[in-house]
Amino acid sequence: MTIRHIVCWKLNALTPRKKADDAAGIVAGLESLVGVVPEIRALTVGPDVAGNENWDVALIADFDDLEALDRYQKHPEHKKVGAFIRTVVADRLAVDLEV
C-alpha cells in the first residue's frame, strides 16, 4: 500500500509577480524536505502552468502508509515550511489516496 498525499493551494497574492514569488517559495520549501524527512518516497510540487483559476500550486507526495504521512506532517522541518505556506495562501485542499 502507498498513500498518495495531494494538496492544492490558492495563493492570496494580488499581483502576478508576488504570486510567482510565493509559489517559488512553496516549491523550494517543500522540495527541501526530500532527503531530510525520511518518510517521503516521492514528491512532486509546482505551480499551475496552464493559467487555471482554480488552484495556484499543487503537491503530490507518496508515503508507505498513513503512519509515515503522520510522521511527515509532524516533522519539525515540515512544520517550518508549513508556517511559511500559511502566510501566503488563501485556501487549501487536501486528499489522501491509497494507491
Tab-separated table of C-alpha atoms in Angstrom:
chain	number	residue	atom	x	y	z
A	1	MET	CA	0.000	0.000	0.000
A	2	THR	CA	1.142	3.515	-0.780
A	3	ILE	CA	-0.518	6.692	0.432
A	4	ARG	CA	-0.608	9.489	-2.128
A	5	HIS	CA	-0.939	12.879	-0.429
A	6	ILE	CA	-2.323	15.578	-2.746
A	7	VAL	CA	-2.536	19.219	-1.718
A	8	CYS	CA	-3.554	22.283	-3.741
A	9	TRP	CA	-3.202	25.887	-2.646
A	10	LYS	CA	-4.805	29.120	-3.770
A	11	LEU	CA	-2.377	31.966	-3.145
A	12	ASN	CA	-3.516	35.265	-1.662
A	13	ALA	CA	-1.124	37.401	-3.746
A	14	LEU	CA	-2.773	40.038	-5.908
A	15	THR	CA	-0.035	40.599	-8.477
A	16	PRO	CA	1.432	38.030	-10.886
A	17	ARG	CA	4.972	38.786	-9.635
A	18	LYS	CA	4.063	38.240	-5.966
A	19	LYS	CA	2.112	35.094	-6.866
A	20	ALA	CA	5.132	33.716	-8.753
A	21	ASP	CA	7.459	34.550	-5.843
A	22	ASP	CA	5.155	32.910	-3.296
A	23	ALA	CA	4.734	29.817	-5.489
A	24	ALA	CA	8.515	29.571	-5.854
A	25	GLY	CA	8.862	29.783	-2.074
A	26	ILE	CA	6.407	26.943	-1.576
A	27	VAL	CA	8.143	24.802	-4.185
A	28	ALA	CA	11.604	25.442	-2.747
A	29	GLY	CA	10.446	24.783	0.794
A	30	LEU	CA	8.726	21.509	0.023
A	31	GLU	CA	11.499	20.266	-2.257
A	32	SER	CA	13.997	20.975	0.533
A	33	LEU	CA	12.285	18.287	2.612
A	34	VAL	CA	13.382	15.484	0.267
A	35	GLY	CA	16.293	13.710	1.919
A	36	VAL	CA	15.546	15.459	5.225
A	37	VAL	CA	12.222	13.811	6.012
A	38	PRO	CA	12.914	10.105	5.515
A	39	GLU	CA	9.239	9.146	5.131
A	40	ILE	CA	8.966	10.885	1.732
A	41	ARG	CA	9.070	8.224	-1.025
A	42	ALA	CA	8.334	10.614	-3.899
A	43	LEU	CA	7.478	14.306	-4.089
A	44	THR	CA	6.366	16.493	-6.974
A	45	VAL	CA	5.387	20.111	-6.438
A	46	GLY	CA	4.910	23.054	-8.761
A	47	PRO	CA	2.810	25.992	-9.843
A	48	ASP	CA	-0.080	25.720	-12.259
A	49	VAL	CA	1.293	26.321	-15.757
A	50	ALA	CA	-1.995	26.446	-17.664
A	51	GLY	CA	-3.326	29.606	-16.024
A	52	ASN	CA	-6.301	27.909	-14.424
A	53	GLU	CA	-8.299	29.956	-11.955
A	54	ASN	CA	-8.841	27.023	-9.576
A	55	TRP	CA	-5.537	26.398	-7.749
A	56	ASP	CA	-2.107	28.018	-7.990
A	57	VAL	CA	0.264	25.358	-6.594
A	58	ALA	CA	-0.056	21.585	-6.209
A	59	LEU	CA	1.838	18.907	-4.283
A	60	ILE	CA	1.773	15.152	-4.859
A	61	ALA	CA	3.772	13.101	-2.355
A	62	ASP	CA	3.914	9.364	-1.702
A	63	PHE	CA	4.342	7.634	1.665
A	64	ASP	CA	4.484	3.985	2.713
A	65	ASP	CA	1.418	4.236	4.947
A	66	LEU	CA	-0.726	6.611	6.997
A	67	GLU	CA	1.730	6.441	9.896
A	68	ALA	CA	4.537	7.655	7.614
A	69	LEU	CA	2.321	10.507	6.406
A	70	ASP	CA	1.627	11.433	10.028
A	71	ARG	CA	5.356	11.461	10.865
A	72	TYR	CA	5.998	13.680	7.811
A	73	GLN	CA	3.322	16.127	8.890
A	74	LYS	CA	4.752	16.282	12.429
A	75	HIS	CA	8.390	16.597	11.330
A	76	PRO	CA	9.924	19.918	12.539
A	77	GLU	CA	11.197	20.822	9.056
A	78	HIS	CA	7.763	20.218	7.534
A	79	LYS	CA	6.256	22.421	10.226
A	80	LYS	CA	8.680	25.235	9.278
A	81	VAL	CA	7.671	25.010	5.611
A	82	GLY	CA	4.009	24.834	6.604
A	83	ALA	CA	4.355	28.010	8.663
A	84	PHE	CA	5.577	29.870	5.563
A	85	ILE	CA	2.869	28.376	3.374
A	86	ARG	CA	0.137	29.513	5.779
A	87	THR	CA	1.337	33.121	5.390
A	88	VAL	CA	0.856	33.154	1.606
A	89	VAL	CA	-2.259	31.074	0.929
A	90	ALA	CA	-5.930	31.942	0.902
A	91	ASP	CA	-7.277	28.397	0.582
A	92	ARG	CA	-6.111	24.792	0.720
A	93	LEU	CA	-7.473	21.464	-0.491
A	94	ALA	CA	-6.026	18.116	0.565
A	95	VAL	CA	-6.843	14.476	-0.102
A	96	ASP	CA	-5.017	11.259	0.729
A	97	LEU	CA	-5.484	8.250	-1.550
A	98	GLU	CA	-4.463	4.643	-1.246
A	99	VAL	CA	-2.701	3.659	-4.493
